[in-house]
Short mmCIF file of C-alpha atoms in Angstrom, two decimals:
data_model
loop_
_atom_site.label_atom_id
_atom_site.label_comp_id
_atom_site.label_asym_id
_atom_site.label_seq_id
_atom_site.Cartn_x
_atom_site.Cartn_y
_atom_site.Cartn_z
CA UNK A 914 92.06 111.62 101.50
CA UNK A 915 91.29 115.08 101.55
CA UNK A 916 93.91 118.48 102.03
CA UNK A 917 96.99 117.77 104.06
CA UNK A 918 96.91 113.96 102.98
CA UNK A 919 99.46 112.08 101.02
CA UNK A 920 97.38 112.09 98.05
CA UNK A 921 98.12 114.27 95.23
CA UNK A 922 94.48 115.67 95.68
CA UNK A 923 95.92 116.58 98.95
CA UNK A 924 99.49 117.58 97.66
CA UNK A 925 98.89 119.02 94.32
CA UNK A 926 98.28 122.72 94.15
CA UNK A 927 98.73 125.20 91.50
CA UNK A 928 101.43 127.78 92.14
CA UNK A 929 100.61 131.06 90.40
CA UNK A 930 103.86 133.58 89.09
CA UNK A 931 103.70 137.33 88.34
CA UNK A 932 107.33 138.55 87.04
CA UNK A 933 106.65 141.34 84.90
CA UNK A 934 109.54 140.84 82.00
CA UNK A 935 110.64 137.38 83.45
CA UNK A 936 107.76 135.70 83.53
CA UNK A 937 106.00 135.47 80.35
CA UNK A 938 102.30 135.92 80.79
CA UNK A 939 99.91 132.86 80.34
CA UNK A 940 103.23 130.24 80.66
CA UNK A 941 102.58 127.11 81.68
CA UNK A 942 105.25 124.60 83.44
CA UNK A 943 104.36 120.87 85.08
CA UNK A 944 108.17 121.05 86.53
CA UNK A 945 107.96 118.82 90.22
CA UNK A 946 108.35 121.95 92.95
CA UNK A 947 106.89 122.80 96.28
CA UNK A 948 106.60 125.59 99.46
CA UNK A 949 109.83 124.77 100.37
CA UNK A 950 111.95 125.74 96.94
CA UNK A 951 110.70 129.47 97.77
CA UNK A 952 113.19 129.66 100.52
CA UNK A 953 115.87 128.87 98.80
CA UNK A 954 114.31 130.62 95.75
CA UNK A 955 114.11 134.09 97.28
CA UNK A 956 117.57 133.76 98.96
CA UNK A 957 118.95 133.07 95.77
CA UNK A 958 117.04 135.79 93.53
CA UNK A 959 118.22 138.57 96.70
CA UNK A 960 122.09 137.37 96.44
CA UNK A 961 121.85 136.10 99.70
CA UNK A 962 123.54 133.07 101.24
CA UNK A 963 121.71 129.72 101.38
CA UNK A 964 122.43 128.93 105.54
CA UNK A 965 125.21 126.15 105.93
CA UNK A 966 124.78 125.44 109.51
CA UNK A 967 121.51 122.64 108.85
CA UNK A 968 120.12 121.03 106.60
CA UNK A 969 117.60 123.08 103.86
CA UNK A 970 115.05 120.47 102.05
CA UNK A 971 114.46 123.67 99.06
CA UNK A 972 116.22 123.90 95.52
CA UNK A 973 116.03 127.17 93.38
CA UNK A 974 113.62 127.57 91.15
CA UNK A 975 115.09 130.41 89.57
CA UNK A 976 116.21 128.93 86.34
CA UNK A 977 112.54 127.21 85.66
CA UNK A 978 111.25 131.28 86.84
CA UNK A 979 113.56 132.77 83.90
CA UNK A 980 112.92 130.00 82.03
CA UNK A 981 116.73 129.08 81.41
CA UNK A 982 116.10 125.40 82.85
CA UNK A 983 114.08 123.00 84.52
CA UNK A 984 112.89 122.43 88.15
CA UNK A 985 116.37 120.76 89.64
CA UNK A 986 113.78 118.86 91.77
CA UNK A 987 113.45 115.27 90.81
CA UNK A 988 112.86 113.79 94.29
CA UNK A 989 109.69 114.58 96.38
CA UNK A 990 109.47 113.62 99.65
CA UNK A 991 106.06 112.96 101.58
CA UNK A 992 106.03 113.85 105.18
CA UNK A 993 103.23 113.17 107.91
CA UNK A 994 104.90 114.71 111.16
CA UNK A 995 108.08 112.73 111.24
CA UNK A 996 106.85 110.04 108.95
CA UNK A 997 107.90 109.47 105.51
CA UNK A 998 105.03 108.37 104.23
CA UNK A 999 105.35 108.60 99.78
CA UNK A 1000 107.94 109.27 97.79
CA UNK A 1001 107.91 111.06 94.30
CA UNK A 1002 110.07 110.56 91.67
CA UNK A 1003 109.68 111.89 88.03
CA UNK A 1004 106.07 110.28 87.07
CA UNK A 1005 106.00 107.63 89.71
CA UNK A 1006 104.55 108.19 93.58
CA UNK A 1007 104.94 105.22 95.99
CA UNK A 1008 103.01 105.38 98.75
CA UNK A 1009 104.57 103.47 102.39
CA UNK A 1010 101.65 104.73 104.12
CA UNK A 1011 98.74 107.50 103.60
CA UNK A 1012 98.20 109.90 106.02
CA UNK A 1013 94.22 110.74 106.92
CA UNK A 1014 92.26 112.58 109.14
CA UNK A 1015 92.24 111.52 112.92
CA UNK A 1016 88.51 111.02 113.90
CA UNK A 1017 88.74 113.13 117.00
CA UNK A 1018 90.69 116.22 115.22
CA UNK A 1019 90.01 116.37 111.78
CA UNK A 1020 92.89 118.78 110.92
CA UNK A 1021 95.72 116.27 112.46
CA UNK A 1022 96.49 113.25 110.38
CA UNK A 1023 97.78 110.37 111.31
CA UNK A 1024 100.19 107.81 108.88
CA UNK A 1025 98.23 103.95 108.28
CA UNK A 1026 100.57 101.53 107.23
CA UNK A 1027 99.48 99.91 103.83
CA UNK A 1028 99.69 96.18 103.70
CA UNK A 1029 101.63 96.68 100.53
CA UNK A 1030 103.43 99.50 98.65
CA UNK A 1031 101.16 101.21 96.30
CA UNK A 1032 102.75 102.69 93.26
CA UNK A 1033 101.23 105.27 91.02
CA UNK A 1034 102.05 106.65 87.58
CA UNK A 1035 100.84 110.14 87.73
CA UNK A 1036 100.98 111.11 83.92
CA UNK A 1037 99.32 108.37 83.23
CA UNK A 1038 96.76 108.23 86.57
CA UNK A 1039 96.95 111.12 88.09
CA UNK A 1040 93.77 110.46 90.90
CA UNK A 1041 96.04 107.80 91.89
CA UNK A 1042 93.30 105.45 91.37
CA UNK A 1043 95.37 102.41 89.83
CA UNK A 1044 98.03 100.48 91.80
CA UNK A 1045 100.95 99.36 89.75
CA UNK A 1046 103.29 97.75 91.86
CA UNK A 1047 102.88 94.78 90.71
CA UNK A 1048 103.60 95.47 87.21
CA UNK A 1049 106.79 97.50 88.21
CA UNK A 1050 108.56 96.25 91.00
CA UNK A 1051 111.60 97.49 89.78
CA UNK A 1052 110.53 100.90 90.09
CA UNK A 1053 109.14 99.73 94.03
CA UNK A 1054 112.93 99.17 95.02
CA UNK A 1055 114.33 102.18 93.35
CA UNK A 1056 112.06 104.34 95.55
CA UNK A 1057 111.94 102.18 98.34
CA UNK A 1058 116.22 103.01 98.28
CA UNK A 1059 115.44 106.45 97.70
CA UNK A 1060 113.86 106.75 100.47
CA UNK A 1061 116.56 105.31 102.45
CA UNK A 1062 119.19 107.46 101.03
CA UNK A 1063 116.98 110.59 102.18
CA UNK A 1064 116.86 109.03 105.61
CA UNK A 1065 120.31 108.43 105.87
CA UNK A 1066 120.86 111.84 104.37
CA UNK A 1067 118.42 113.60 106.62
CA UNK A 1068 120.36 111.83 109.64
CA UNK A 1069 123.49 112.70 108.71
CA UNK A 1070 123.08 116.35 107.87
CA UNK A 1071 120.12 117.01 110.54
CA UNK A 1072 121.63 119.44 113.00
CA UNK A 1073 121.86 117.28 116.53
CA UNK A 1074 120.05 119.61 118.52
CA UNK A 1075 116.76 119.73 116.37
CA UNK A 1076 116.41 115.98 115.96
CA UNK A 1077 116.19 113.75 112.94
CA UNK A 1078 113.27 114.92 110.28
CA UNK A 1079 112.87 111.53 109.34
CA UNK A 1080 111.99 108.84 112.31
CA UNK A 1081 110.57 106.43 111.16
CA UNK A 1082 107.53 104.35 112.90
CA UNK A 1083 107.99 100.48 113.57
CA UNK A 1084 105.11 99.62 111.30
CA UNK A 1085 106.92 101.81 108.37
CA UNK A 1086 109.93 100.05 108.65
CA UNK A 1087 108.32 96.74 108.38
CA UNK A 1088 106.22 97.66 105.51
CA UNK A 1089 109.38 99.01 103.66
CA UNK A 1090 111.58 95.63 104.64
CA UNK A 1091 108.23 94.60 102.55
CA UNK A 1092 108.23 96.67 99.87
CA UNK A 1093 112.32 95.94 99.85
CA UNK A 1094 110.96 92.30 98.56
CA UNK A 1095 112.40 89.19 99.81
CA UNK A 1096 116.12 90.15 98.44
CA UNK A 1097 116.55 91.65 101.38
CA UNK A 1098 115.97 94.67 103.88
CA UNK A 1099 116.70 98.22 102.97
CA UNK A 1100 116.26 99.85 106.47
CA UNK A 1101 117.86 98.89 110.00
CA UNK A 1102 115.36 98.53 113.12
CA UNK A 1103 115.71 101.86 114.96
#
């Protein structure tokens, strides 16, 4: 539950901008971004090209830097290893599993399946303290089939010699077919 976990107490960090004449001093943004948008970011900002041959997670930030536009991040992803273990989108964080510390090496964690999806309103809740799934199971399949759709994606556009980003464990896909509700499955066995 600590840094490096799924949680957004683990997640969450402040990202600090210096842009003399771009960036106005003391701005403040809550725009959804993370490590990864740099790369793209920076590529963009030099005039260089954004690589074709596999498949980049980033967006650029650059309009939400010059403040011309918003973070075209909507999606957020949560990764332990090859896991997908949450999934962000706009206010709402489900959780398929949570990633903590393995007893014998603190700094490797390891994905536990939840025995149901826990959703989270972060505006609202943002120590992720109260599960709403229950009260929104709408919102549980509409993440549940994002998550697919980056899977799919992720398998698709991976490059075949660097393997797919986005195996999923046996006890994940069960607890999605879960979360999917009894209208049926969203994910395939593997």
């Amino acid at each position: 539950e600590g840094k490096g976990s799924t949680w957004e107490g683990g997640m969450r960090e402040p990202c600090l901008v210096r842009w003399p004449g771009v960036v106005a001093p003391g701005r403040v943004e809550s725009d959804l971004a993370c490590a990864m948008d740099w790369f793209v970011t920076v590529l963009e900002l030099a005039g260089a090209e954004i690589p074709s041959d596999r498949l980049i997670d980033g967006v650029s930030l650059t309009s939400l830097l010059r403040g011309t536009g918003r973070s075209p991040r909507d999606v957020m992803p949560y990764f332990s290893g090859k896991t997908l273990t949450a999934i962000r989108k706009g206010p709402w964080k489900l959780h398929l599993m949570s990633s903590e510390a393995n007893s014998l090496n603190p700094w490797r964690m390891v994905p536990k399946p939840h025995a149901a999806p826990l959703l989270f309103h972060l505006e609202h809740d943002p120590s992720e303290r109260f599960d709403v799934a229950h009260r929104n199971p709408s919102v549980v399949r509409e993440l549940v089939e994002e998550a697919e759709r980056l899977r799919r994606h992720a398998e698709t556009d991976a490059p075949s010699d660097s393997g797919s980003p986005s195996t999923w464990s046996a006890a994940a896909v069960r607890f999605v077919r879960g979360a999917a509700g009894a209208g049926g499955s969203v994910l395939a066995d593997r």
